[in-house]
Amino acid sequence: MGFQITKAVIPAAGLGTRFLPATKAMPKEMLPVVDRPAIQYVVEEAVSAGLHDVLMITGRNKNALENHFDRNAELEATLLKKGDSERLRKVNESTDLADVHYVRQGDPKGLGHAVLRAQMHVGREPFAVLLGDDIIDARDPLLTKMMSEQIKRNATIVALLEVDPSQTHLYGVATVEETEDEDVVRITDLVEKPAPGTSPSNYAIIGRYVLRPEIFDVLEKTEPGKGGEIQLTDALQKMAGAPEWTGGVYGVVFRGRRYDTGDRLDYLKAIVQLASDHSDLGDDFRPWLKEFSSALDS
Ligand code: G1P
């Protein structure tokens, strides 16, 4: 049996180049998805899995992120004076959500390098990593399943999604073996963004990991890989190859709803999907969307 998991690490130092110029002066994690910045969904997911200690690995332009999870006394006072308790509740939602800490990445040397920056804060415990480009539907829990597998197997766990073969070059891809559990596979090998046509499978890593602290020891020795960056996938591949001291790497296969916000087209799709289901807006948005899309056909 492993340790209790209490900490979530969220890398948020990317330059957001795919969204320029929107991200010129603002981190891409602050782009709104319906009515909340994308990063808030991710923190909410961590908290609902019981992870209240959140470490963000930030870069330049971090001020908006810090401000979003901090109090805004002036705004609170104004809303209070107006008696606008509904908006006050919304403002305070992100402030009260979690205990958020920050560390700067310094040089943007890749995802593996960003995760390594969490070492001091995390210590020698297993911890979760959540990437902000993926939003997992709150109705389809993934992280809790990954955490319980981590504790049960005392291993490292990644989230896998079966993607269309034309998409594998965008992800870390796993070679897998079945286990006794239908939704859990043992990972024997990993490759970061294989060239089209060379992918070992269509099991893609989506942005959720529950890592054993040995990942830090491996990352310290991991040389730059794909794109000249220190890749988390490369470190995980070494962990998978050394189960005697790492416990091995397993994948939880996700079959629920996931919204990719990583590029402009996926971001638009995510907004439409989440708006259609939104508790306040959905009932008005869906009929409009139907009308709009049938007008496109005519
Ligand atoms: C990163 C990882 C990749 C993973 C992906 C999931 O890539 O390097 O292994 O499959 O996240 O979203 P990025 O999308 O940051 O290029």
PDB file of N, CA, C and O in Angstrom, residues 3 115-116 119 122-127 150 154-156 210-222 232 235-236 238-240 242-249:
ATOM      1  N   PHE A   3       1.309   5.755  -0.108  1.00  0.00           N
ATOM      2  CA  PHE A   3       0.974   6.922   0.706  1.00  0.00           C
ATOM      3  C   PHE A   3      -0.391   7.479   0.299  1.00  0.00           C
ATOM      4  O   PHE A   3      -0.826   7.273  -0.829  1.00  0.00           O
ATOM      5  N   VAL A 115       7.911  19.744 -14.267  1.00  0.00           N
ATOM      6  CA  VAL A 115       7.544  18.826 -13.168  1.00  0.00           C
ATOM      7  C   VAL A 115       8.680  18.744 -12.148  1.00  0.00           C
ATOM      8  O   VAL A 115       8.449  18.704 -10.936  1.00  0.00           O
ATOM      9  N   LEU A 116       9.901  18.757 -12.641  1.00  0.00           N
ATOM     10  CA  LEU A 116      11.055  18.709 -11.731  1.00  0.00           C
ATOM     11  C   LEU A 116      11.080  19.911 -10.787  1.00  0.00           C
ATOM     12  O   LEU A 116      11.547  19.810  -9.661  1.00  0.00           O
ATOM     13  N   GLN A 119       9.750  19.466  -7.140  1.00  0.00           N
ATOM     14  CA  GLN A 119      10.394  18.540  -6.206  1.00  0.00           C
ATOM     15  C   GLN A 119      10.424  19.052  -4.761  1.00  0.00           C
ATOM     16  O   GLN A 119      10.084  18.320  -3.833  1.00  0.00           O
ATOM     17  N   VAL A 122       6.852  19.009  -3.257  1.00  0.00           N
ATOM     18  CA  VAL A 122       6.205  17.691  -3.161  1.00  0.00           C
ATOM     19  C   VAL A 122       6.906  16.799  -2.145  1.00  0.00           C
ATOM     20  O   VAL A 122       6.252  16.080  -1.379  1.00  0.00           O
ATOM     21  N   GLY A 123       8.239  16.815  -2.130  1.00  0.00           N
ATOM     22  CA  GLY A 123       8.969  15.911  -1.244  1.00  0.00           C
ATOM     23  C   GLY A 123       8.905  14.487  -1.763  1.00  0.00           C
ATOM     24  O   GLY A 123       8.826  14.260  -2.969  1.00  0.00           O
ATOM     25  N   ARG A 124       8.900  13.496  -0.859  1.00  0.00           N
ATOM     26  CA  ARG A 124       8.983  12.097  -1.288  1.00  0.00           C
ATOM     27  C   ARG A 124       7.623  11.413  -1.178  1.00  0.00           C
ATOM     28  O   ARG A 124       7.478  10.367  -0.556  1.00  0.00           O
ATOM     29  N   GLU A 125       6.623  12.013  -1.766  1.00  0.00           N
ATOM     30  CA  GLU A 125       5.280  11.418  -1.771  1.00  0.00           C
ATOM     31  C   GLU A 125       4.814  11.291  -3.206  1.00  0.00           C
ATOM     32  O   GLU A 125       5.205  12.082  -4.050  1.00  0.00           O
ATOM     33  N   PRO A 126       3.892  10.358  -3.466  1.00  0.00           N
ATOM     34  CA  PRO A 126       3.255  10.377  -4.785  1.00  0.00           C
ATOM     35  C   PRO A 126       2.388  11.627  -4.926  1.00  0.00           C
ATOM     36  O   PRO A 126       1.895  12.165  -3.918  1.00  0.00           O
ATOM     37  N   PHE A 127       2.219  12.091  -6.139  1.00  0.00           N
ATOM     38  CA  PHE A 127       1.474  13.329  -6.382  1.00  0.00           C
ATOM     39  C   PHE A 127       0.842  13.278  -7.773  1.00  0.00           C
ATOM     40  O   PHE A 127       1.248  12.484  -8.621  1.00  0.00           O
ATOM     41  N   GLN A 150      -3.020   3.958  -8.003  1.00  0.00           N
ATOM     42  CA  GLN A 150      -1.666   4.255  -7.528  1.00  0.00           C
ATOM     43  C   GLN A 150      -1.460   3.630  -6.151  1.00  0.00           C
ATOM     44  O   GLN A 150      -0.442   2.989  -5.889  1.00  0.00           O
ATOM     45  N   ASN A 154       0.998   0.735  -5.941  1.00  0.00           N
ATOM     46  CA  ASN A 154       2.215   1.469  -5.578  1.00  0.00           C
ATOM     47  C   ASN A 154       3.087   1.726  -6.821  1.00  0.00           C
ATOM     48  O   ASN A 154       4.295   1.550  -6.814  1.00  0.00           O
ATOM     49  N   ALA A 155       2.430   2.123  -7.898  1.00  0.00           N
ATOM     50  CA  ALA A 155       3.092   2.331  -9.181  1.00  0.00           C
ATOM     51  C   ALA A 155       2.856   3.766  -9.639  1.00  0.00           C
ATOM     52  O   ALA A 155       2.256   4.572  -8.919  1.00  0.00           O
ATOM     53  N   THR A 156       3.323   4.079 -10.823  1.00  0.00           N
ATOM     54  CA  THR A 156       3.018   5.363 -11.460  1.00  0.00           C
ATOM     55  C   THR A 156       1.858   5.131 -12.424  1.00  0.00           C
ATOM     56  O   THR A 156       1.820   4.114 -13.118  1.00  0.00           O
ATOM     57  N   VAL A 210      -0.419  10.314 -12.111  1.00  0.00           N
ATOM     58  CA  VAL A 210      -0.180  10.195 -10.673  1.00  0.00           C
ATOM     59  C   VAL A 210       1.194   9.532 -10.550  1.00  0.00           C
ATOM     60  O   VAL A 210       1.370   8.372 -10.930  1.00  0.00           O
ATOM     61  N   LEU A 211       2.143  10.320 -10.075  1.00  0.00           N
ATOM     62  CA  LEU A 211       3.553   9.938 -10.174  1.00  0.00           C
ATOM     63  C   LEU A 211       4.139   9.548  -8.832  1.00  0.00           C
ATOM     64  O   LEU A 211       3.809  10.154  -7.799  1.00  0.00           O
ATOM     65  N   ARG A 212       5.007   8.559  -8.859  1.00  0.00           N
ATOM     66  CA  ARG A 212       5.802   8.272  -7.669  1.00  0.00           C
ATOM     67  C   ARG A 212       6.993   9.234  -7.637  1.00  0.00           C
ATOM     68  O   ARG A 212       7.472   9.672  -8.677  1.00  0.00           O
ATOM     69  N   PRO A 213       7.483   9.566  -6.435  1.00  0.00           N
ATOM     70  CA  PRO A 213       8.536  10.596  -6.357  1.00  0.00           C
ATOM     71  C   PRO A 213       9.845  10.208  -7.043  1.00  0.00           C
ATOM     72  O   PRO A 213      10.661  11.076  -7.326  1.00  0.00           O
ATOM     73  N   GLU A 214      10.020   8.923  -7.342  1.00  0.00           N
ATOM     74  CA  GLU A 214      11.219   8.517  -8.084  1.00  0.00           C
ATOM     75  C   GLU A 214      11.308   9.232  -9.424  1.00  0.00           C
ATOM     76  O   GLU A 214      12.371   9.312 -10.034  1.00  0.00           O
ATOM     77  N   ILE A 215      10.178   9.769  -9.897  1.00  0.00           N
ATOM     78  CA  ILE A 215      10.194  10.510 -11.166  1.00  0.00           C
ATOM     79  C   ILE A 215      11.208  11.661 -11.110  1.00  0.00           C
ATOM     80  O   ILE A 215      11.855  11.979 -12.103  1.00  0.00           O
ATOM     81  N   PHE A 216      11.363  12.258  -9.914  1.00  0.00           N
ATOM     82  CA  PHE A 216      12.319  13.379  -9.793  1.00  0.00           C
ATOM     83  C   PHE A 216      13.754  12.894 -10.030  1.00  0.00           C
ATOM     84  O   PHE A 216      14.544  13.574 -10.678  1.00  0.00           O
ATOM     85  N   ASP A 217      14.068  11.719  -9.458  1.00  0.00           N
ATOM     86  CA  ASP A 217      15.434  11.180  -9.626  1.00  0.00           C
ATOM     87  C   ASP A 217      15.700  10.910 -11.103  1.00  0.00           C
ATOM     88  O   ASP A 217      16.795  11.161 -11.600  1.00  0.00           O
ATOM     89  N   VAL A 218      14.669  10.395 -11.780  1.00  0.00           N
ATOM     90  CA  VAL A 218      14.836  10.074 -13.197  1.00  0.00           C
ATOM     91  C   VAL A 218      14.912  11.367 -14.026  1.00  0.00           C
ATOM     92  O   VAL A 218      15.779  11.510 -14.899  1.00  0.00           O
ATOM     93  N   LEU A 219      14.046  12.322 -13.715  1.00  0.00           N
ATOM     94  CA  LEU A 219      14.041  13.578 -14.482  1.00  0.00           C
ATOM     95  C   LEU A 219      15.371  14.312 -14.375  1.00  0.00           C
ATOM     96  O   LEU A 219      15.819  14.944 -15.334  1.00  0.00           O
ATOM     97  N   GLU A 220      15.989  14.229 -13.193  1.00  0.00           N
ATOM     98  CA  GLU A 220      17.279  14.912 -13.020  1.00  0.00           C
ATOM     99  C   GLU A 220      18.313  14.418 -14.016  1.00  0.00           C
ATOM    100  O   GLU A 220      19.225  15.138 -14.388  1.00  0.00           O
ATOM    101  N   LYS A 221      18.133  13.162 -14.431  1.00  0.00           N
ATOM    102  CA  LYS A 221      19.132  12.572 -15.352  1.00  0.00           C
ATOM    103  C   LYS A 221      18.611  12.496 -16.788  1.00  0.00           C
ATOM    104  O   LYS A 221      19.279  11.928 -17.649  1.00  0.00           O
ATOM    105  N   THR A 222      17.420  13.022 -17.028  1.00  0.00           N
ATOM    106  CA  THR A 222      16.846  12.897 -18.375  1.00  0.00           C
ATOM    107  C   THR A 222      17.370  13.998 -19.293  1.00  0.00           C
ATOM    108  O   THR A 222      17.279  15.183 -18.966  1.00  0.00           O
ATOM    109  N   LEU A 232       8.597  14.624 -20.083  1.00  0.00           N
ATOM    110  CA  LEU A 232       8.077  13.762 -19.017  1.00  0.00           C
ATOM    111  C   LEU A 232       7.917  12.335 -19.536  1.00  0.00           C
ATOM    112  O   LEU A 232       8.186  11.365 -18.825  1.00  0.00           O
ATOM    113  N   ALA A 235      11.048  10.291 -19.211  1.00  0.00           N
ATOM    114  CA  ALA A 235      11.295   9.852 -17.831  1.00  0.00           C
ATOM    115  C   ALA A 235      10.357   8.695 -17.469  1.00  0.00           C
ATOM    116  O   ALA A 235      10.771   7.727 -16.816  1.00  0.00           O
ATOM    117  N   LEU A 236       9.125   8.774 -17.910  1.00  0.00           N
ATOM    118  CA  LEU A 236       8.161   7.698 -17.624  1.00  0.00           C
ATOM    119  C   LEU A 236       8.583   6.406 -18.322  1.00  0.00           C
ATOM    120  O   LEU A 236       8.393   5.309 -17.793  1.00  0.00           O
ATOM    121  N   LYS A 238      11.581   5.452 -18.782  1.00  0.00           N
ATOM    122  CA  LYS A 238      12.627   4.831 -17.947  1.00  0.00           C
ATOM    123  C   LYS A 238      11.992   4.163 -16.726  1.00  0.00           C
ATOM    124  O   LYS A 238      12.424   3.101 -16.294  1.00  0.00           O
ATOM    125  N   MET A 239      10.971   4.803 -16.166  1.00  0.00           N
ATOM    126  CA  MET A 239      10.273   4.214 -14.996  1.00  0.00           C
ATOM    127  C   MET A 239       9.632   2.879 -15.400  1.00  0.00           C
ATOM    128  O   MET A 239       9.658   1.913 -14.655  1.00  0.00           O
ATOM    129  N   ALA A 240       9.047   2.851 -16.590  1.00  0.00           N
ATOM    130  CA  ALA A 240       8.375   1.635 -17.056  1.00  0.00           C
ATOM    131  C   ALA A 240       9.379   0.499 -17.244  1.00  0.00           C
ATOM    132  O   ALA A 240       9.047  -0.668 -17.030  1.00  0.00           O
ATOM    133  N   ALA A 242      12.022  -0.024 -15.446  1.00  0.00           N
ATOM    134  CA  ALA A 242      12.718  -0.395 -14.200  1.00  0.00           C
ATOM    135  C   ALA A 242      11.715  -0.638 -13.071  1.00  0.00           C
ATOM    136  O   ALA A 242      11.771   0.022 -12.028  1.00  0.00           O
ATOM    137  N   PRO A 243      10.789  -1.600 -13.258  1.00  0.00           N
ATOM    138  CA  PRO A 243       9.735  -1.782 -12.257  1.00  0.00           C
ATOM    139  C   PRO A 243      10.256  -2.209 -10.879  1.00  0.00           C
ATOM    140  O   PRO A 243       9.596  -1.959  -9.873  1.00  0.00           O
ATOM    141  N   GLU A 244      11.480  -2.793 -10.838  1.00  0.00           N
ATOM    142  CA  GLU A 244      12.016  -3.258  -9.541  1.00  0.00           C
ATOM    143  C   GLU A 244      12.089  -2.114  -8.530  1.00  0.00           C
ATOM    144  O   GLU A 244      11.802  -2.294  -7.357  1.00  0.00           O
ATOM    145  N   TRP A 245      12.490  -0.934  -8.977  1.00  0.00           N
ATOM    146  CA  TRP A 245      12.597   0.169  -8.002  1.00  0.00           C
ATOM    147  C   TRP A 245      11.608   1.298  -8.239  1.00  0.00           C
ATOM    148  O   TRP A 245      11.503   2.214  -7.426  1.00  0.00           O
ATOM    149  N   THR A 246      10.842   1.235  -9.339  1.00  0.00           N
ATOM    150  CA  THR A 246       9.864   2.314  -9.579  1.00  0.00           C
ATOM    151  C   THR A 246       8.424   1.843  -9.392  1.00  0.00           C
ATOM    152  O   THR A 246       7.500   2.645  -9.353  1.00  0.00           O
ATOM    153  N   GLY A 247       8.228   0.518  -9.329  1.00  0.00           N
ATOM    154  CA  GLY A 247       6.867  -0.013  -9.244  1.00  0.00           C
ATOM    155  C   GLY A 247       6.192  -0.118 -10.604  1.00  0.00           C
ATOM    156  O   GLY A 247       5.058  -0.567 -10.722  1.00  0.00           O
ATOM    157  N   GLY A 248       6.877   0.333 -11.666  1.00  0.00           N
ATOM    158  CA  GLY A 248       6.308   0.246 -13.013  1.00  0.00           C
ATOM    159  C   GLY A 248       5.310   1.356 -13.305  1.00  0.00           C
ATOM    160  O   GLY A 248       5.038   2.218 -12.458  1.00  0.00           O
ATOM    161  N   VAL A 249       4.811   1.345 -14.521  1.00  0.00           N
ATOM    162  CA  VAL A 249       3.862   2.383 -14.968  1.00  0.00           C
ATOM    163  C   VAL A 249       2.610   1.702 -15.517  1.00  0.00           C
ATOM    164  O   VAL A 249       2.715   0.754 -16.306  1.00  0.00           O
TER     165      VAL A 249
END
